[in-house]
Short mmCIF file of C-alpha atoms in Angstrom, two decimals:
data_model
loop_
_atom_site.label_atom_id
_atom_site.label_comp_id
_atom_site.label_asym_id
_atom_site.label_seq_id
_atom_site.Cartn_x
_atom_site.Cartn_y
_atom_site.Cartn_z
CA MET A 1 0.00 0.00 0.00
CA ASN A 2 1.41 3.35 -0.93
CA ARG A 3 1.85 5.88 1.80
CA ALA A 4 1.69 9.62 1.34
CA LEU A 5 2.60 12.75 3.18
CA MET A 6 -0.49 14.79 2.35
CA THR A 7 -0.82 18.54 2.42
CA VAL A 8 -4.12 20.33 2.59
CA LEU A 9 -3.02 22.43 -0.31
CA ALA A 10 -3.48 21.61 -3.96
CA ALA A 11 -0.48 19.30 -3.71
CA LEU A 12 0.44 15.90 -2.38
CA VAL A 13 3.93 15.29 -1.02
CA LEU A 14 4.09 11.56 -1.67
CA VAL A 15 6.06 9.30 0.59
CA PRO A 16 5.15 5.81 -0.53
CA TYR A 17 6.73 2.85 1.18
CA GLY A 18 5.70 -0.39 -0.39
CA SER A 19 7.93 -1.41 -3.20
CA SER A 20 11.62 -1.55 -2.48
CA THR A 21 14.72 -3.11 -3.91
CA ALA A 22 15.19 -5.26 -0.83
CA SER A 23 13.61 -8.62 -0.30
CA ALA A 24 11.87 -9.71 2.86
CA SER A 25 14.89 -11.83 3.72
CA ASP A 26 16.96 -8.67 4.10
CA SER A 27 15.06 -7.87 7.28
CA SER A 28 16.38 -9.75 10.27
CA ASP A 29 13.88 -12.29 11.55
CA SER A 30 15.62 -12.38 14.91
CA GLY A 31 14.77 -10.00 17.68
CA PRO A 32 11.48 -8.38 18.65
CA ARG A 33 8.79 -7.25 16.27
CA THR A 34 8.32 -4.19 18.47
CA THR A 35 10.81 -2.69 20.89
CA HIS A 36 9.74 -2.45 24.51
CA GLY A 37 10.90 1.08 25.29
CA PRO A 38 8.93 4.32 25.02
CA CYS A 39 9.49 4.69 21.26
CA GLN A 40 8.04 1.28 20.28
CA TYR A 41 9.83 0.89 16.96
CA THR A 42 7.80 -1.69 15.07
CA ARG A 43 8.82 -3.86 12.15
CA THR A 44 6.78 -3.60 8.94
CA PRO A 45 6.99 -7.09 7.37
CA ASP A 46 4.95 -6.04 4.35
CA GLU A 47 7.36 -3.17 3.74
CA PRO A 48 10.88 -4.63 3.98
CA PRO A 49 13.88 -2.35 4.45
CA ALA A 50 15.47 -0.76 1.41
CA ARG A 51 18.78 -1.64 3.09
CA PRO A 52 19.24 -4.17 5.90
CA VAL A 53 19.05 -2.44 9.25
CA PRO A 54 17.98 -3.65 12.71
CA LEU A 55 15.44 -1.92 14.91
CA PRO A 56 16.90 1.07 16.75
CA PRO A 57 17.81 0.85 20.42
CA ASP A 58 14.91 1.86 22.62
CA PRO A 59 16.17 2.52 26.13
CA ARG A 60 13.70 3.07 28.92
CA HIS A 61 15.16 6.53 29.45
CA THR A 62 15.42 7.84 25.91
CA PRO A 63 17.83 10.80 25.73
CA SER A 64 15.67 13.91 25.59
CA HIS A 65 18.11 16.75 26.11
CA GLY A 66 20.75 18.36 23.95
CA ALA A 67 21.49 18.34 20.26
CA VAL A 68 23.26 16.08 17.79
CA THR A 69 25.05 17.73 14.89
CA MET A 70 25.27 15.80 11.64
CA ALA A 71 27.66 16.33 8.75
CA VAL A 72 25.88 15.66 5.46
CA PRO A 73 28.07 16.29 2.42
CA THR A 74 26.04 16.12 -0.79
CA SER A 75 26.84 16.28 -4.47
CA GLN A 76 25.51 19.86 -4.47
CA GLY A 77 27.24 21.09 -1.32
CA PRO A 78 27.09 20.63 2.44
CA LEU A 79 23.79 20.05 4.23
CA PRO A 80 24.69 20.24 7.95
CA LEU A 81 21.88 19.26 10.30
CA ARG A 82 21.23 19.93 13.97
CA LEU A 83 18.95 17.38 15.61
CA ASP A 84 16.98 18.49 18.67
CA ARG A 85 16.40 15.71 21.18
CA ALA A 86 14.05 17.80 23.29
CA LYS A 87 11.63 18.21 20.39
CA ALA A 88 11.66 14.61 19.18
CA PRO A 89 13.80 12.14 21.15
CA CYS A 90 12.55 8.99 19.40
CA THR A 91 13.01 10.54 15.97
CA VAL A 92 16.54 11.71 16.73
CA GLN A 93 17.39 8.28 18.12
CA SER A 94 16.13 6.60 14.94
CA PHE A 95 17.88 9.04 12.60
CA VAL A 96 21.23 8.62 14.35
CA HIS A 97 20.75 4.84 14.33
CA LEU A 98 20.15 4.82 10.57
CA ALA A 99 23.16 7.07 10.00
CA ARG A 100 25.39 4.78 12.06
CA HIS A 101 24.28 1.85 9.90
CA HIS A 102 25.13 3.79 6.70
CA PHE A 103 21.48 3.66 5.67
CA TYR A 104 21.55 7.12 4.12
CA ASP A 105 24.96 6.92 2.45
CA HIS A 106 24.91 7.48 -1.32
CA THR A 107 21.15 8.01 -1.42
CA VAL A 108 19.49 10.47 -3.79
CA CYS A 109 16.97 13.09 -2.71
CA HIS A 110 14.05 12.09 -4.88
CA ARG A 111 11.64 14.98 -4.58
CA LEU A 112 11.60 18.76 -4.84
CA THR A 113 8.47 20.88 -4.56
CA ALA A 114 8.07 24.50 -5.63
CA TYR A 115 4.47 25.37 -4.78
CA PRO A 116 3.85 28.85 -3.39
CA THR A 117 3.02 27.34 -0.01
CA LEU A 118 5.13 24.18 -0.08
CA ALA A 119 8.87 24.38 -0.74
CA VAL A 120 10.73 21.28 0.41
CA LEU A 121 13.41 18.82 -0.61
CA GLN A 122 12.60 15.24 0.33
CA CYS A 123 15.26 12.59 0.96
CA GLY A 124 15.87 9.40 2.90
CA ASP A 125 14.98 6.59 0.50
CA PRO A 126 17.93 4.42 -0.58
CA THR A 127 15.99 3.23 -3.64
CA GLY A 128 15.64 6.80 -4.93
CA THR A 129 12.05 6.09 -5.92
CA GLY A 130 10.18 7.47 -2.94
CA GLU A 131 9.02 3.94 -2.10
CA GLY A 132 11.79 2.81 0.24
CA GLY A 133 11.98 2.78 4.00
CA PRO A 134 13.85 1.17 6.91
CA GLY A 135 11.50 -1.74 7.50
CA TYR A 136 10.07 -0.25 10.66
CA LYS A 137 7.81 2.56 11.81
CA TYR A 138 7.41 4.52 15.02
CA LYS A 139 5.25 7.05 16.80
CA ASP A 140 4.75 10.72 16.02
CA GLU A 141 6.28 13.49 18.11
CA LEU A 142 4.22 16.32 16.72
CA PRO A 143 5.15 19.99 17.10
CA VAL A 144 3.10 22.15 19.45
CA ASP A 145 4.90 25.46 19.01
CA LEU A 146 4.61 26.23 15.30
CA PRO A 147 2.92 29.57 14.52
CA PRO A 148 -0.17 29.74 12.31
CA ALA A 149 0.58 29.93 8.61
CA PRO A 150 -0.15 33.49 7.42
CA SER A 151 -1.48 32.11 4.13
CA ASP A 152 -4.22 30.10 5.88
CA PRO A 153 -7.11 32.22 7.16
CA THR A 154 -8.65 29.18 8.86
CA GLY A 155 -5.73 28.83 11.25
CA VAL A 156 -5.54 25.09 10.65
CA ARG A 157 -2.20 25.02 8.87
CA ARG A 158 1.03 25.86 10.63
CA LEU A 159 4.16 27.54 9.41
CA TYR A 160 6.94 25.07 8.71
CA GLY A 161 9.55 27.76 8.33
CA ARG A 162 12.62 27.88 6.14
CA GLY A 163 15.36 25.74 7.60
CA LEU A 164 13.22 23.21 9.47
CA LEU A 165 13.93 19.48 9.29
CA ALA A 166 10.91 17.20 9.59
CA MET A 167 9.79 13.63 9.05
CA ALA A 168 7.61 12.60 6.14
CA ASN A 169 4.82 10.19 6.98
CA ALA A 170 1.76 8.40 5.66
CA GLY A 171 -0.57 9.09 8.52
CA PRO A 172 -0.43 8.79 12.30
CA ASP A 173 2.60 6.95 13.72
CA THR A 174 4.10 5.88 10.38
CA ASN A 175 7.49 7.58 10.56
CA GLY A 176 10.33 5.69 8.91
CA SER A 177 13.45 7.02 7.18
CA GLN A 178 12.19 9.64 4.74
CA PHE A 179 12.50 13.26 5.80
CA PHE A 180 12.18 16.71 4.28
CA VAL A 181 14.05 19.97 4.63
CA VAL A 182 12.20 23.24 4.15
CA TYR A 183 13.89 25.78 1.88
CA GLY A 184 10.95 28.20 1.78
CA ASP A 185 8.22 28.91 4.32
CA SER A 186 5.52 26.26 3.90
CA ALA A 187 1.97 25.81 5.20
CA LEU A 188 1.09 22.34 6.50
CA ARG A 189 -1.16 20.82 9.08
CA PRO A 190 1.02 20.15 12.16
CA ASN A 191 1.08 16.43 11.39
CA TYR A 192 4.80 16.10 10.69
CA THR A 193 7.43 15.66 13.37
CA VAL A 194 9.97 18.49 13.47
CA PHE A 195 13.27 17.18 14.77
CA GLY A 196 15.90 19.73 13.85
CA THR A 197 17.17 22.46 11.61
CA VAL A 198 19.46 22.99 8.63
CA GLY A 199 22.62 25.02 9.09
CA ALA A 200 23.45 28.20 7.14
CA ALA A 201 25.67 26.38 4.66
CA GLY A 202 22.86 23.91 4.10
CA LEU A 203 20.42 26.67 3.25
CA GLU A 204 22.80 27.84 0.53
CA THR A 205 22.89 24.30 -0.82
CA LEU A 206 19.10 24.07 -0.74
CA ASP A 207 18.79 27.39 -2.57
CA LYS A 208 21.11 26.07 -5.27
CA ILE A 209 19.06 22.89 -5.67
CA ALA A 210 15.79 24.84 -5.75
CA ALA A 211 17.16 27.27 -8.32
CA GLY A 212 18.04 24.30 -10.54
CA GLY A 213 14.36 23.47 -10.76
CA ILE A 214 12.50 20.23 -11.30
CA GLN A 215 13.02 17.77 -14.13
CA PRO A 216 10.38 18.25 -16.84
CA THR A 217 8.35 15.29 -17.98
CA ALA A 218 6.47 14.46 -21.15
CA GLN A 219 3.24 15.25 -19.31
CA ASP A 220 4.47 18.47 -17.68
CA PRO A 221 7.24 20.57 -19.23
CA ALA A 222 7.32 22.93 -16.23
CA PRO A 223 6.52 20.89 -13.10
CA VAL A 224 6.43 22.29 -9.58
CA ASP A 225 6.71 18.85 -8.01
CA GLY A 226 9.08 16.05 -8.96
CA THR A 227 12.69 14.98 -9.28
CA PRO A 228 15.26 17.73 -8.70
CA ALA A 229 16.97 18.71 -11.96
CA LEU A 230 20.24 18.91 -10.03
CA ARG A 231 20.91 15.38 -8.90
CA THR A 232 21.38 15.56 -5.14
CA GLU A 233 23.14 12.63 -3.52
CA LEU A 234 23.71 12.39 0.21
CA ARG A 235 27.26 11.10 0.15
CA SER A 236 27.27 10.29 3.85
CA VAL A 237 25.35 11.16 7.00
CA ARG A 238 27.41 11.14 10.19
CA PRO A 239 27.30 12.65 13.68
CA THR A 240 30.08 15.19 14.11
CA CYS A 241 30.24 14.54 17.85
CA ARG A 242 29.42 11.57 20.03
CA PRO A 243 25.62 11.62 20.37
#
């Protein structure tokens, strides 16, 4: 079943997880189906991992203070990230776990959007198709401090401001490996876990990618949603200090 990160705008930010290049045998059959800590990382047998990776650690006292800085060199420039444990401890724990297992290395950011109210780059799928994940899911840690989006008179949508780092999902408690970085203020329902920010050098890289535009297709010669024209590969994702 395809999964999608849905906006309440005229656009859909798709994050399907169903097909992948991995087989079910790539997922370890040993160990629990769900971890027993507060994060409850849960295997998704029908959606095997795009790359073999075990469930993250899930200690009873999940670290919930401080920040983890990540070095993310890409083919278009640096994309340094700062992960905020206080905002989303389970998400940070999972992201660092995937990075330590080289899950994100040499993966291509598969989606760029350029709507007036949705400007994001989406990454985190080793298959590069938008259909790959880590073979597990976990709970939401939704933001409670985002301001109302000025473009939404109803007050329902929130401002996901330039520079935020957030998880893509397919509905409640379906976080996996795919994430998005916001290069222009965007209006979304507050249904997407914010777990960090992009550094200044990363914003320059995002601006470069956005300026390159989106690959045209036979159906749409000037798309506002699709594959970045500038191929953007995450060459590695590593903590720059001991998390």
